[in-house]
C-alpha cells in the first residue's frame, strides 16, 4: 500500500498542554479512514496539524510523497488537500454561490474554470443549486454542512479532511451527510474523517484509528473495530 498521506510521530502543544504525543497513521489513495476518539483526544488538532493550520513541534506529514510539515495551509491546499473545519464555517452573510466562489480562490484568475466547477458542485448537491442565491446563514445545519463540503471541493482536492461533519445534526441529516462523503470517495477523492459518532462512521470507513490523549491506541479495518468492545469503552471516555 502506498500512502497518499503519511503522518509519523506528530507532537503538538498548546502552551503546556500536549495535544498530540507521537501521532502516527496513514491513508492510502481511495480509502475512507476515520480518526475516532472521545472529547479532547486530539482529533481536531490532528487535522489542523496535517493541513498546515497548526504547527507541529515534532514529527512529519508527508502528502503524495512530499514533506508538507513546514508548509503553510494555503500551500497545502494547492497540493491537493481540502479541509472542512469543525462547526460548518460558512460565511453567513454571503450567498451559497459566493461561498463557493471563495472556495475557488486559489484559481481566482481562471474565472471560467471556477464557474464550471461550481456548476459541478450544484450537480453533486442539487439543494445548493436550488438555493444558490440564498444567504448561507439562513440555511439549515445540514445544508450549511453540504455547503462547507462543496466549498472544500471547489479546488478538486485529492484528499478531503472532514472534522466532525455530523456534529449537531439530526440523525437523518447526519446519515445524508455521510452518504455524500461516500459519494465523494466513489468519485475518486480520498477521505480522512474525524468523528465522535463511532457507529455510523465505522459503517462508512474502510479503516479506522482510535485516538486517546494524542496518540493512536487501536487501529484496524472498520468492520473489525465495530465489533471491538474497547471501541465502545473509548467512546464512553474509558481507557482502551
Ligand atoms: P473535541 O471532540 O472536543 O473537538 P478533539 O479530540 O478534537 O476534541 P482537540 O480539540 O484536538 O481534541 O484537543 C486536544 C487537547 O488540546 C485537549 O486537551 C484540549 O483541551 C487541548 N486544546 C485544544 N485546543 C486548544 C487551545 N486553543 N488552547 C489550549 N488547549 C487546547
Short mmCIF file of C-alpha atoms and ligand atoms in Angstrom, two decimals:
data_model
loop_
_atom_site.label_atom_id
_atom_site.label_comp_id
_atom_site.label_asym_id
_atom_site.label_seq_id
_atom_site.Cartn_x
_atom_site.Cartn_y
_atom_site.Cartn_z
CA UNK A 1 0.00 0.00 0.00
CA UNK A 2 1.49 3.35 -0.99
CA UNK A 3 0.17 6.02 1.27
CA UNK A 4 -1.24 9.28 -0.06
CA UNK A 5 -0.91 10.70 3.45
CA UNK A 6 1.68 9.53 5.92
CA UNK A 7 1.77 11.01 9.40
CA UNK A 8 4.57 9.98 11.73
CA UNK A 9 5.43 10.90 15.29
CA UNK A 10 3.47 14.18 15.39
CA UNK A 11 3.84 16.16 18.58
CA UNK A 12 1.70 19.26 19.04
CA UNK A 13 1.18 21.52 22.03
CA UNK A 14 -0.91 24.47 23.11
CA UNK A 15 1.41 26.08 25.65
CA UNK A 16 1.88 23.40 28.30
CA UNK A 17 -0.99 21.23 27.00
CA UNK A 18 0.29 18.34 24.89
CA UNK A 19 -2.49 17.73 22.33
CA UNK A 20 -0.59 15.25 20.11
CA UNK A 21 2.02 12.98 21.63
CA UNK A 22 3.60 11.00 18.81
CA UNK A 23 0.65 10.53 16.48
CA UNK A 24 1.20 8.21 13.51
CA UNK A 25 -1.25 6.98 10.87
CA UNK A 26 -1.60 6.70 7.13
CA UNK A 27 -4.23 6.97 4.43
CA UNK A 28 -3.98 5.20 1.08
CA UNK A 29 -5.38 6.67 -2.12
CA UNK A 30 -9.11 5.89 -2.45
CA UNK A 31 -9.66 4.99 1.20
CA UNK A 32 -12.05 6.41 3.76
CA UNK A 33 -10.10 6.50 7.00
CA UNK A 34 -11.65 7.58 10.30
CA UNK A 35 -9.95 9.04 13.35
CA UNK A 36 -12.15 8.27 16.33
CA UNK A 37 -11.80 9.30 19.93
CA UNK A 38 -13.57 10.94 22.80
CA UNK A 39 -13.61 14.64 23.65
CA UNK A 40 -10.15 16.14 23.85
CA UNK A 41 -8.38 13.10 22.38
CA UNK A 42 -6.70 15.42 19.87
CA UNK A 43 -8.69 14.72 16.70
CA UNK A 44 -9.20 18.35 15.69
CA UNK A 45 -5.57 19.17 16.43
CA UNK A 46 -4.55 16.19 14.27
CA UNK A 47 -6.48 17.52 11.26
CA UNK A 48 -5.34 21.10 11.80
CA UNK A 49 -1.73 19.99 12.03
CA UNK A 50 -1.98 17.79 8.93
CA UNK A 51 -3.46 20.61 6.86
CA UNK A 52 -0.92 23.19 7.99
CA UNK A 53 -3.21 25.28 10.19
CA UNK A 54 -1.31 24.31 13.33
CA UNK A 55 2.46 23.89 13.51
CA UNK A 56 3.79 20.57 14.85
CA UNK A 57 6.61 20.65 17.39
CA UNK A 58 7.97 17.36 16.07
CA UNK A 59 7.11 14.66 13.57
CA UNK A 60 6.36 14.60 9.90
CA UNK A 61 3.44 14.90 7.49
CA UNK A 62 4.11 13.50 4.01
CA UNK A 63 1.44 14.12 1.38
CA UNK A 64 1.78 12.48 -2.02
CA UNK A 65 5.46 11.83 -1.35
CA UNK A 66 6.21 15.42 -0.32
CA UNK A 67 7.08 16.57 3.18
CA UNK A 68 4.46 19.24 3.92
CA UNK A 69 5.20 19.57 7.66
CA UNK A 70 6.65 23.07 7.30
CA UNK A 71 4.25 24.38 4.67
CA UNK A 72 1.55 26.97 5.27
CA UNK A 73 -2.09 25.90 4.96
CA UNK A 74 -2.75 27.72 1.66
CA UNK A 75 0.20 25.93 0.09
CA UNK A 76 -1.03 22.55 1.34
CA UNK A 77 -4.40 23.32 -0.28
CA UNK A 78 -2.76 23.90 -3.67
CA UNK A 79 -1.06 20.50 -3.35
CA UNK A 80 -4.49 18.87 -3.18
CA UNK A 81 -5.57 18.68 0.45
CA UNK A 82 -9.00 20.04 1.34
CA UNK A 83 -10.14 20.69 4.90
CA UNK A 84 -13.70 21.11 6.18
CA UNK A 85 -13.27 22.51 9.68
CA UNK A 86 -15.38 21.74 12.72
CA UNK A 87 -18.59 23.73 13.08
CA UNK A 88 -19.57 24.38 9.45
CA UNK A 89 -17.74 27.64 9.00
CA UNK A 90 -19.68 29.10 6.11
CA UNK A 91 -19.90 32.87 5.63
CA UNK A 92 -23.46 33.52 6.85
CA UNK A 93 -23.85 36.94 5.20
CA UNK A 94 -22.78 35.67 1.77
CA UNK A 95 -24.89 33.66 -0.65
CA UNK A 96 -24.32 29.99 -1.44
CA UNK A 97 -22.81 31.00 -4.79
CA UNK A 98 -20.45 33.50 -3.14
CA UNK A 99 -19.36 30.97 -0.53
CA UNK A 100 -18.45 28.53 -3.29
CA UNK A 101 -16.58 31.23 -5.17
CA UNK A 102 -14.39 31.77 -2.10
CA UNK A 103 -13.57 28.05 -2.11
CA UNK A 104 -12.14 28.51 -5.58
CA UNK A 105 -9.94 31.46 -4.64
CA UNK A 106 -6.74 29.53 -5.36
CA UNK A 107 -7.68 29.61 -9.04
CA UNK A 108 -9.19 33.08 -8.94
CA UNK A 109 -7.56 34.16 -12.20
CA UNK A 110 -9.42 31.43 -14.05
CA UNK A 111 -13.00 32.63 -13.67
CA UNK A 112 -14.49 30.31 -16.26
CA UNK A 113 -12.96 27.21 -14.64
CA UNK A 114 -14.27 28.30 -11.24
CA UNK A 115 -17.77 28.77 -12.60
CA UNK A 116 -17.66 25.39 -14.35
CA UNK A 117 -16.55 23.74 -11.13
CA UNK A 118 -19.34 25.49 -9.25
CA UNK A 119 -21.87 24.00 -11.69
CA UNK A 120 -20.41 20.55 -10.96
CA UNK A 121 -20.85 21.16 -7.24
CA UNK A 122 -24.50 22.12 -7.88
CA UNK A 123 -24.96 18.82 -9.74
CA UNK A 124 -23.44 16.97 -6.82
CA UNK A 125 -25.60 18.89 -4.30
CA UNK A 126 -28.85 19.85 -6.09
CA UNK A 127 -30.10 21.58 -2.95
CA UNK A 128 -27.20 24.05 -3.17
CA UNK A 129 -28.04 24.70 -6.82
CA UNK A 130 -31.65 25.47 -5.94
CA UNK A 131 -30.54 27.83 -3.20
CA UNK A 132 -27.58 29.43 -4.89
CA UNK A 133 -28.82 32.99 -4.22
CA UNK A 134 -29.82 32.39 -0.64
CA UNK A 135 -27.75 33.69 2.27
CA UNK A 136 -25.80 30.81 3.79
CA UNK A 137 -26.73 31.89 7.31
CA UNK A 138 -30.40 31.24 6.59
CA UNK A 139 -29.92 27.60 5.60
CA UNK A 140 -30.41 24.56 7.84
CA UNK A 141 -27.48 22.92 9.61
CA UNK A 142 -27.38 20.06 7.11
CA UNK A 143 -27.41 22.44 4.14
CA UNK A 144 -24.63 24.51 5.68
CA UNK A 145 -22.56 21.35 6.12
CA UNK A 146 -23.13 20.45 2.45
CA UNK A 147 -22.03 23.97 1.54
CA UNK A 148 -18.89 23.71 3.66
CA UNK A 149 -18.07 20.41 1.94
CA UNK A 150 -18.91 21.83 -1.50
CA UNK A 151 -16.63 24.79 -0.87
CA UNK A 152 -13.72 22.50 0.00
CA UNK A 153 -14.37 20.52 -3.20
CA UNK A 154 -14.09 23.65 -5.37
CA UNK A 155 -10.36 23.16 -5.86
CA UNK A 156 -10.70 19.41 -6.57
CA UNK A 157 -8.72 18.05 -3.61
CA UNK A 158 -7.17 14.58 -3.83
CA UNK A 159 -7.69 14.21 -0.10
CA UNK A 160 -10.57 15.72 1.82
CA UNK A 161 -10.24 16.04 5.60
CA UNK A 162 -13.56 16.42 7.42
CA UNK A 163 -13.82 17.45 11.06
CA UNK A 164 -16.98 16.06 12.70
CA UNK A 165 -19.28 16.76 9.74
CA UNK A 166 -22.33 15.30 11.51
CA UNK A 167 -21.93 17.25 14.74
CA UNK A 168 -25.21 18.80 15.90
CA UNK A 169 -27.25 17.36 13.03
CA UNK A 170 -30.42 15.31 13.38
CA UNK A 171 -29.79 11.56 12.80
CA UNK A 172 -31.38 11.51 9.33
CA UNK A 173 -29.47 14.58 8.21
CA UNK A 174 -26.25 13.13 9.61
CA UNK A 175 -26.91 9.97 7.61
CA UNK A 176 -27.34 12.04 4.43
CA UNK A 177 -24.08 13.89 5.04
CA UNK A 178 -22.22 10.59 5.49
CA UNK A 179 -23.79 9.29 2.27
CA UNK A 180 -22.44 12.38 0.49
CA UNK A 181 -19.00 11.61 1.91
CA UNK A 182 -19.24 8.10 0.46
CA UNK A 183 -20.28 9.51 -2.94
CA UNK A 184 -17.31 11.89 -2.91
CA UNK A 185 -14.95 8.97 -2.30
CA UNK A 186 -16.65 6.94 -5.02
CA UNK A 187 -15.92 9.82 -7.39
CA UNK A 188 -12.21 9.49 -6.60
CA UNK A 189 -11.43 11.68 -3.58
CA UNK A 190 -9.65 10.08 -0.63
CA UNK A 191 -11.29 10.82 2.74
CA UNK A 192 -9.91 11.41 6.23
CA UNK A 193 -12.79 11.88 8.65
CA UNK A 194 -12.75 12.78 12.32
CA UNK A 195 -15.83 11.77 14.29
CA UNK A 196 -17.16 11.12 17.75
CA UNK A 197 -20.07 9.20 16.28
CA UNK A 198 -18.34 5.80 16.15
CA UNK A 199 -21.12 3.55 14.99
CA UNK A 200 -22.15 5.45 11.87
CA UNK A 201 -18.59 6.31 10.99
CA UNK A 202 -17.38 2.72 11.24
CA UNK A 203 -20.09 1.73 8.77
CA UNK A 204 -18.74 4.33 6.35
CA UNK A 205 -14.97 3.95 6.76
CA UNK A 206 -12.63 1.30 5.35
CA UNK A 207 -10.20 1.60 8.24
CA UNK A 208 -10.16 3.49 11.50
CA UNK A 209 -7.79 4.63 14.20
CA UNK A 210 -8.85 5.23 17.78
CA UNK A 211 -7.09 8.15 19.47
CA UNK A 212 -6.60 8.74 23.14
CA UNK A 213 -4.57 11.55 24.70
CA UNK A 214 -2.90 12.48 21.46
CA UNK A 215 -1.87 9.11 20.13
CA UNK A 216 -3.30 6.03 18.43
CA UNK A 217 -4.30 3.26 20.81
CA UNK A 218 -6.14 0.96 18.40
CA UNK A 219 -6.49 0.59 14.65
CA UNK A 220 -7.77 -1.81 12.04
CA UNK A 221 -10.41 -2.45 9.41
CA UNK A 222 -13.58 -0.54 10.33
CA UNK A 223 -15.74 -3.68 10.29
CA UNK A 224 -13.45 -5.33 12.86
CA UNK A 225 -13.27 -2.26 15.10
CA UNK A 226 -17.07 -2.03 15.06
CA UNK A 227 -17.13 -5.38 16.88
CA UNK A 228 -14.41 -4.47 19.38
CA UNK A 229 -15.69 -3.77 22.91
CA UNK A 230 -12.68 -1.49 23.52
CA UNK A 231 -14.04 0.94 20.91
CA UNK A 232 -17.16 1.41 22.98
CA UNK A 233 -15.01 1.91 26.06
CA UNK A 234 -13.04 4.64 24.29
CA UNK A 235 -16.25 6.37 23.35
CA UNK A 236 -17.52 6.38 26.89
CA UNK A 237 -14.29 8.10 27.88
CA UNK A 238 -12.79 4.99 29.48
CA UNK A 239 -9.32 3.66 28.84
CA UNK A 240 -8.67 1.32 25.91
P1 LIG B 1 -13.25 17.59 20.52
O1 LIG B 1 -14.01 16.40 20.09
O2 LIG B 1 -13.74 18.17 21.82
O3 LIG B 1 -13.07 18.62 19.45
P2 LIG B 1 -10.63 16.63 19.96
O4 LIG B 1 -10.39 15.17 20.03
O5 LIG B 1 -10.82 17.23 18.62
O6 LIG B 1 -11.81 17.03 20.91
P3 LIG B 1 -8.66 18.66 20.36
O7 LIG B 1 -9.65 19.75 20.18
O8 LIG B 1 -7.67 18.43 19.30
O9 LIG B 1 -9.39 17.29 20.69
O10 LIG B 1 -7.90 18.94 21.74
C1 LIG B 1 -6.82 18.16 22.22
C2 LIG B 1 -6.28 18.74 23.52
O11 LIG B 1 -5.76 20.03 23.30
C3 LIG B 1 -7.34 18.89 24.59
O12 LIG B 1 -6.72 18.62 25.83
C4 LIG B 1 -7.72 20.35 24.52
O13 LIG B 1 -8.18 20.83 25.75
C5 LIG B 1 -6.43 21.00 24.09
N1 LIG B 1 -6.65 22.20 23.27
C6 LIG B 1 -7.28 22.26 22.08
N2 LIG B 1 -7.28 23.50 21.56
C7 LIG B 1 -6.64 24.27 22.48
C8 LIG B 1 -6.28 25.67 22.55
N3 LIG B 1 -6.59 26.51 21.56
N4 LIG B 1 -5.60 26.09 23.65
C9 LIG B 1 -5.28 25.24 24.64
N5 LIG B 1 -5.56 23.92 24.64
C10 LIG B 1 -6.23 23.43 23.58
#
